CSV table of C-alpha atoms and ligand atoms in Angstrom, one decimal:
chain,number,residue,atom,x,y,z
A,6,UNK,CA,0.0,0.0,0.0
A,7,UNK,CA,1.5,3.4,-0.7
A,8,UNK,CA,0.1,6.3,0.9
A,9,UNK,CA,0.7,10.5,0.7
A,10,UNK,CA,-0.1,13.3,2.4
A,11,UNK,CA,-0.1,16.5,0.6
A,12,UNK,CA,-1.0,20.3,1.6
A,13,UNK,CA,0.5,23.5,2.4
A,14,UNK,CA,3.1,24.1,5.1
A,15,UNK,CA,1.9,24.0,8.2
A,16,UNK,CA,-1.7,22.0,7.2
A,17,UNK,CA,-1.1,18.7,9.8
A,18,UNK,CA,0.9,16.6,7.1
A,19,UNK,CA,4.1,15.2,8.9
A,20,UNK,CA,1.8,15.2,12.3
A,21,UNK,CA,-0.6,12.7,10.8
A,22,UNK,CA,2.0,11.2,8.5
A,23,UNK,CA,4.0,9.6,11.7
A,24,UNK,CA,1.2,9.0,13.9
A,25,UNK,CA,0.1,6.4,10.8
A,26,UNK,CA,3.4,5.5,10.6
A,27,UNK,CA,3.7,4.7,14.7
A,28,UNK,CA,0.4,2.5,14.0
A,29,UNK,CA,1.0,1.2,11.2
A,30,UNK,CA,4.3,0.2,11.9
A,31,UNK,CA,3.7,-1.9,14.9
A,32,UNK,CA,1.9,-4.6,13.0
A,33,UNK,CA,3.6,-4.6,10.0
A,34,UNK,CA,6.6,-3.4,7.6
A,35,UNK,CA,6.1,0.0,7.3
A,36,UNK,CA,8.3,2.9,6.1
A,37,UNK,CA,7.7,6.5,6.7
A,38,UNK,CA,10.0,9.1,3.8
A,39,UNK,CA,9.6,12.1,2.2
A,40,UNK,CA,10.0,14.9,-0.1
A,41,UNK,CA,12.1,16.7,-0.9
A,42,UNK,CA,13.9,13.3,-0.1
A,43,UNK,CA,17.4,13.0,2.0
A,44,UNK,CA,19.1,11.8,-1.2
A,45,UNK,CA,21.8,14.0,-3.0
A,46,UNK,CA,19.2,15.6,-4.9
A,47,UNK,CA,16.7,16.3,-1.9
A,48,UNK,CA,19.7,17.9,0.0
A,49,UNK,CA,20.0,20.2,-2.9
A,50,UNK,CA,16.7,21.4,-3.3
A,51,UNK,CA,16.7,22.0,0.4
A,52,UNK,CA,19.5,24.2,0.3
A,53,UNK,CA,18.5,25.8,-3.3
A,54,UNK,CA,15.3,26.9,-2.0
A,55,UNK,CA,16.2,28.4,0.8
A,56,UNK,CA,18.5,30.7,-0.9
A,57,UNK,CA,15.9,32.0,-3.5
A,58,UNK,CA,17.8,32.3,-5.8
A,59,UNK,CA,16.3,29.5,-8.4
A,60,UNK,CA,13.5,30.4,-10.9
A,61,UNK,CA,10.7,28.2,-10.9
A,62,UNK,CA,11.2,25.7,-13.9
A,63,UNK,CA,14.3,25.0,-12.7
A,64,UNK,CA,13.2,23.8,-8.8
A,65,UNK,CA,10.4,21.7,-10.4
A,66,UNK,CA,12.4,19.9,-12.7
A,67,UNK,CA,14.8,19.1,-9.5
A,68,UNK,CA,11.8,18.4,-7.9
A,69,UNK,CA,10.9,15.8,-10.5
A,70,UNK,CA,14.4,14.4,-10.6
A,71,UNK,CA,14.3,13.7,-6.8
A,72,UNK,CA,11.1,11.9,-7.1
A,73,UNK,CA,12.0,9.8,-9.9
A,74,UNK,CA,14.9,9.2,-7.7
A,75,UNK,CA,12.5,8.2,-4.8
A,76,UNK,CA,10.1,6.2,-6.8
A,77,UNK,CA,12.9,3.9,-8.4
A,78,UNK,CA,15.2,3.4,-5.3
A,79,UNK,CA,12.8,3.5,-1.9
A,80,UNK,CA,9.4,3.6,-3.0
A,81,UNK,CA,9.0,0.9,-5.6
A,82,UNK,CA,11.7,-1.5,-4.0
A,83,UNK,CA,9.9,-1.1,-0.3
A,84,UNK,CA,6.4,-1.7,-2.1
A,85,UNK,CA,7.8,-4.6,-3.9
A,86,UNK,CA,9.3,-6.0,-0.9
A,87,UNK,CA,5.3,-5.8,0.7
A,88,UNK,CA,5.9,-2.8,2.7
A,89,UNK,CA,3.3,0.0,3.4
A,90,UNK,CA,5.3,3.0,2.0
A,91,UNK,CA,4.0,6.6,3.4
A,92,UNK,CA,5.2,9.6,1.6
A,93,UNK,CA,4.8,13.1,3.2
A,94,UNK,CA,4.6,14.8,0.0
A,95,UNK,CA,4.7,13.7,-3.3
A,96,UNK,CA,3.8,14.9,-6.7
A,97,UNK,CA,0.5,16.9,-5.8
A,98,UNK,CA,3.1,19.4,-3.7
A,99,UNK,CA,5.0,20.0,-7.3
A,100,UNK,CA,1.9,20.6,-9.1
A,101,UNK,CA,0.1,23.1,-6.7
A,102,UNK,CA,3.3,24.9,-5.5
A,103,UNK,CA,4.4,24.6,-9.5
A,104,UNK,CA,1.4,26.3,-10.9
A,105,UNK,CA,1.0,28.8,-8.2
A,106,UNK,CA,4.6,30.0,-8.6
A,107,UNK,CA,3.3,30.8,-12.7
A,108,UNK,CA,4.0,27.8,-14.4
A,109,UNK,CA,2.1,25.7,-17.0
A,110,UNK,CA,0.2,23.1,-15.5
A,111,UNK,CA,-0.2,20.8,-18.7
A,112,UNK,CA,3.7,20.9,-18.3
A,113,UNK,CA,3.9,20.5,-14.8
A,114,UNK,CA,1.1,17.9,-15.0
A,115,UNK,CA,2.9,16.0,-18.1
A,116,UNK,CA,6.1,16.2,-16.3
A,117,UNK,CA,4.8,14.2,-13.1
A,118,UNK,CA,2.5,12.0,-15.3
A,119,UNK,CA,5.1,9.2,-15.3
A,120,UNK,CA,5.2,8.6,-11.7
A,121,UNK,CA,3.3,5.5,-10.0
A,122,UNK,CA,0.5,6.8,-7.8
A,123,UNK,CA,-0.3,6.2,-4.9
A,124,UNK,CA,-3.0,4.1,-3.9
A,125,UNK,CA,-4.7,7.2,-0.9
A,126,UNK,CA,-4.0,10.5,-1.0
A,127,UNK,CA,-5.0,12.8,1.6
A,128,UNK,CA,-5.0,16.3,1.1
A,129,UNK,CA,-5.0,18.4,4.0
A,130,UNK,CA,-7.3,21.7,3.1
A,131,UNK,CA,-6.9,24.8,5.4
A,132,UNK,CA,-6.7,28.2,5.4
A,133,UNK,CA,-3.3,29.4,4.4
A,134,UNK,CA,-3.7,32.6,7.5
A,135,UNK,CA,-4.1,29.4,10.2
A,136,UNK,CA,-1.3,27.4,8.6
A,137,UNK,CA,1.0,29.9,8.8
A,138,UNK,CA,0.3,30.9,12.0
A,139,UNK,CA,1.2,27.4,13.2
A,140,UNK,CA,4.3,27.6,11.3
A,141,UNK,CA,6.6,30.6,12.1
A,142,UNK,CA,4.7,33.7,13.6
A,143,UNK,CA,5.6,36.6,11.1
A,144,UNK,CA,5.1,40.1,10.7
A,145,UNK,CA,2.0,41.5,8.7
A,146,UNK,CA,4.6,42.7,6.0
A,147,UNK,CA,4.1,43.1,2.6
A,148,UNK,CA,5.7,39.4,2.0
A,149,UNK,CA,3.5,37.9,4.1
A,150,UNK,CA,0.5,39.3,2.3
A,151,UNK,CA,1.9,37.6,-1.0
A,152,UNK,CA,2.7,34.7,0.8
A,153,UNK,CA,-0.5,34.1,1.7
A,154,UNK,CA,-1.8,34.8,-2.0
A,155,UNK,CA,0.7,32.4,-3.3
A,156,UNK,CA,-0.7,29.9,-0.6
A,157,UNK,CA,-4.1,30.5,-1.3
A,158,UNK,CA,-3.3,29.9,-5.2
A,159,UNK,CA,-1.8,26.6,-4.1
A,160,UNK,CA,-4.7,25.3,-2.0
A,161,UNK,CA,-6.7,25.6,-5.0
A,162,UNK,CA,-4.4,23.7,-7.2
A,163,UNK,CA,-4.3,20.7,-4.1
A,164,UNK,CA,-8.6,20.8,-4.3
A,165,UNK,CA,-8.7,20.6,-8.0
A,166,UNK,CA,-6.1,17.1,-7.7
A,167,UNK,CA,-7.9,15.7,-4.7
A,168,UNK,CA,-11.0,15.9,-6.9
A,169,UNK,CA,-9.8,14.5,-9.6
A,170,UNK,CA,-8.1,12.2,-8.1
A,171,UNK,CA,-10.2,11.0,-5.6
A,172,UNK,CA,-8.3,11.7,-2.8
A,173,UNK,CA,-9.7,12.3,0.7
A,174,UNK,CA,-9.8,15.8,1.7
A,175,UNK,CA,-8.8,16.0,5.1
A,176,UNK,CA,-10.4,19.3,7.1
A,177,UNK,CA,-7.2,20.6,8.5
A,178,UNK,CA,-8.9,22.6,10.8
A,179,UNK,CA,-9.8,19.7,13.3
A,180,UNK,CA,-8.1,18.2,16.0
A,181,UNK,CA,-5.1,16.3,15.3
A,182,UNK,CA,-7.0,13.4,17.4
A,183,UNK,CA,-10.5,13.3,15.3
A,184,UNK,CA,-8.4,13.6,11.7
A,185,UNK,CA,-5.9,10.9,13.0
A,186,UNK,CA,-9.1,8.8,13.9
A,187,UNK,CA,-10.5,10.0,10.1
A,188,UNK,CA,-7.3,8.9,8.8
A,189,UNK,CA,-6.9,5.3,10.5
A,190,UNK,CA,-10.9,4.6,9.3
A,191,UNK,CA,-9.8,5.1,5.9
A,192,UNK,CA,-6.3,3.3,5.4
A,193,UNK,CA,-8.3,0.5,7.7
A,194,UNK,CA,-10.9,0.1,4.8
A,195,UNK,CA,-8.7,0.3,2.2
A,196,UNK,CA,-9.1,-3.1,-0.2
A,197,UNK,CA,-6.7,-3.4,-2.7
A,198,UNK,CA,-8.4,-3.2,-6.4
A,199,UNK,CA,-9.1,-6.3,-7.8
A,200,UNK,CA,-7.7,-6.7,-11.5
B,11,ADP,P1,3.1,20.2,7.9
B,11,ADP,O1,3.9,18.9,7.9
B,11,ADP,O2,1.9,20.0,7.0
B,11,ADP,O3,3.9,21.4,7.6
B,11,ADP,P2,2.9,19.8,10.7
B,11,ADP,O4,2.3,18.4,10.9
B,11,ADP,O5,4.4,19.9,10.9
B,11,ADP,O6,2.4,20.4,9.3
B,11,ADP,O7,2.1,20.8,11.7
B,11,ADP,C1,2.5,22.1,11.9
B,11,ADP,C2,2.3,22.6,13.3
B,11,ADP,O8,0.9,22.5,13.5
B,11,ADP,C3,2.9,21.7,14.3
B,11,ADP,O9,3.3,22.5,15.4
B,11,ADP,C4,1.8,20.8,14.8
B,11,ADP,O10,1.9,20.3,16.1
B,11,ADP,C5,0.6,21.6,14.6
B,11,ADP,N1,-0.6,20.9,14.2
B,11,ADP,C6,-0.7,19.8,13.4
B,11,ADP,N2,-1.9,19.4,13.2
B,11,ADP,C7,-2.7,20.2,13.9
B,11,ADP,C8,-4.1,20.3,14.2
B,11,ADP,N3,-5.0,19.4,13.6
B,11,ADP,N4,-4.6,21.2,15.0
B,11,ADP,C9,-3.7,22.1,15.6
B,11,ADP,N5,-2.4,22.1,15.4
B,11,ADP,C10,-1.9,21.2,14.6
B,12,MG,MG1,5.9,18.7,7.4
């Protein structure tokens, strides 16, 4: 079974993402990973974006070349090997944080078409304001203003792939007891598709 969790910063993601994990992992092989990953590429990313100083094409196509890097050296061995794989993020976050930064989304979609995907998604909807208050507590400055715009751009682009991809949209706003509850229900009913 492989799982993601996708949203905005601060939306409940990595909180939910081990608390399935800690289940999860007590009864079976489970691994818990993530993007940007810890690999050679991930590390770059990490330190690229803090800088700024990349233009947006660029730090999605890294993004994508980590992933693939993910997909064909953790995530599809692990799987293979019967292991529940959770990913916090995965290639919803390049999309939505792709095509809110101005890019073209039948690129950005078309880029991340190859990957495998994943059998639930949960998307963790909130309102940027809250996330970022959870976050880092910033000034009201100008940059925060557009950060929020950017964030609210990205929230849209997450909604639009949950419903097309029938992912479960998780209301981020709850407590981080009744969504883990929401979140156990569904990975517990989960049946693997019969082909
Ligand atoms: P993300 O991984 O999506 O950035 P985190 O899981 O790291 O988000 O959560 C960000 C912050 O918000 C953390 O301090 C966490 O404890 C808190 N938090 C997470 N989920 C909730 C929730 N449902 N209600 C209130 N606070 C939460
Ligand atoms: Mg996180």
């Amino acid at each position: 079974m492989f799982i993601s969790f996708e949203g905005i910063d601060g939306s409940g993601k990595s909180t939910q993402a081990k608390l399935l994990f800690n289940e999860l992992s007590a009864k079976q092989d489970c691994v818990l990973t993530r993007e940007p990953t810890q690999g050679d590429i991930g590390n770059f990313i990490k330190k690229l974006i803090k800088k700024k100083k990349i233009n947006p094409m660029a730090v999605q196509l890294l993004f994508a070349a980590d992933r693939s890097f993910h997909v064909e050296n953790l995530i599809k061995p692990r799987l293979k090997q019967g292991a529940v794989v959770i990913t916090d993020r995965y290639f919803f976050s390049t999309i939505a944080y792709g095509k809110a930064s101005g890019l073209d989304e039948r690129w950005l979609r078309d880029v991340n078409d190859r990957f495998i995907k994943p059998d639930i998604t949960f998307v963790f909807d909130i309102e940027p304001k809250t996330a970022m208050g959870r976050v880092e507590a910033r000034g009201r400055g100008k940059a925060y203003f557009e950060r929020i715009r950017f964030l609210e751009d990205t929230r849209k682009m997450y909604k639009k792939l949950a419903l097309e991809y029938k992912s479960n949209i998780i209301d981020g706003t709850k407590s981080i007891d009744a969504i883990k509850e929401e979140v156990f229900s569904i990975v517990n009913s989960w049946h693997a598709p019969i082909v």
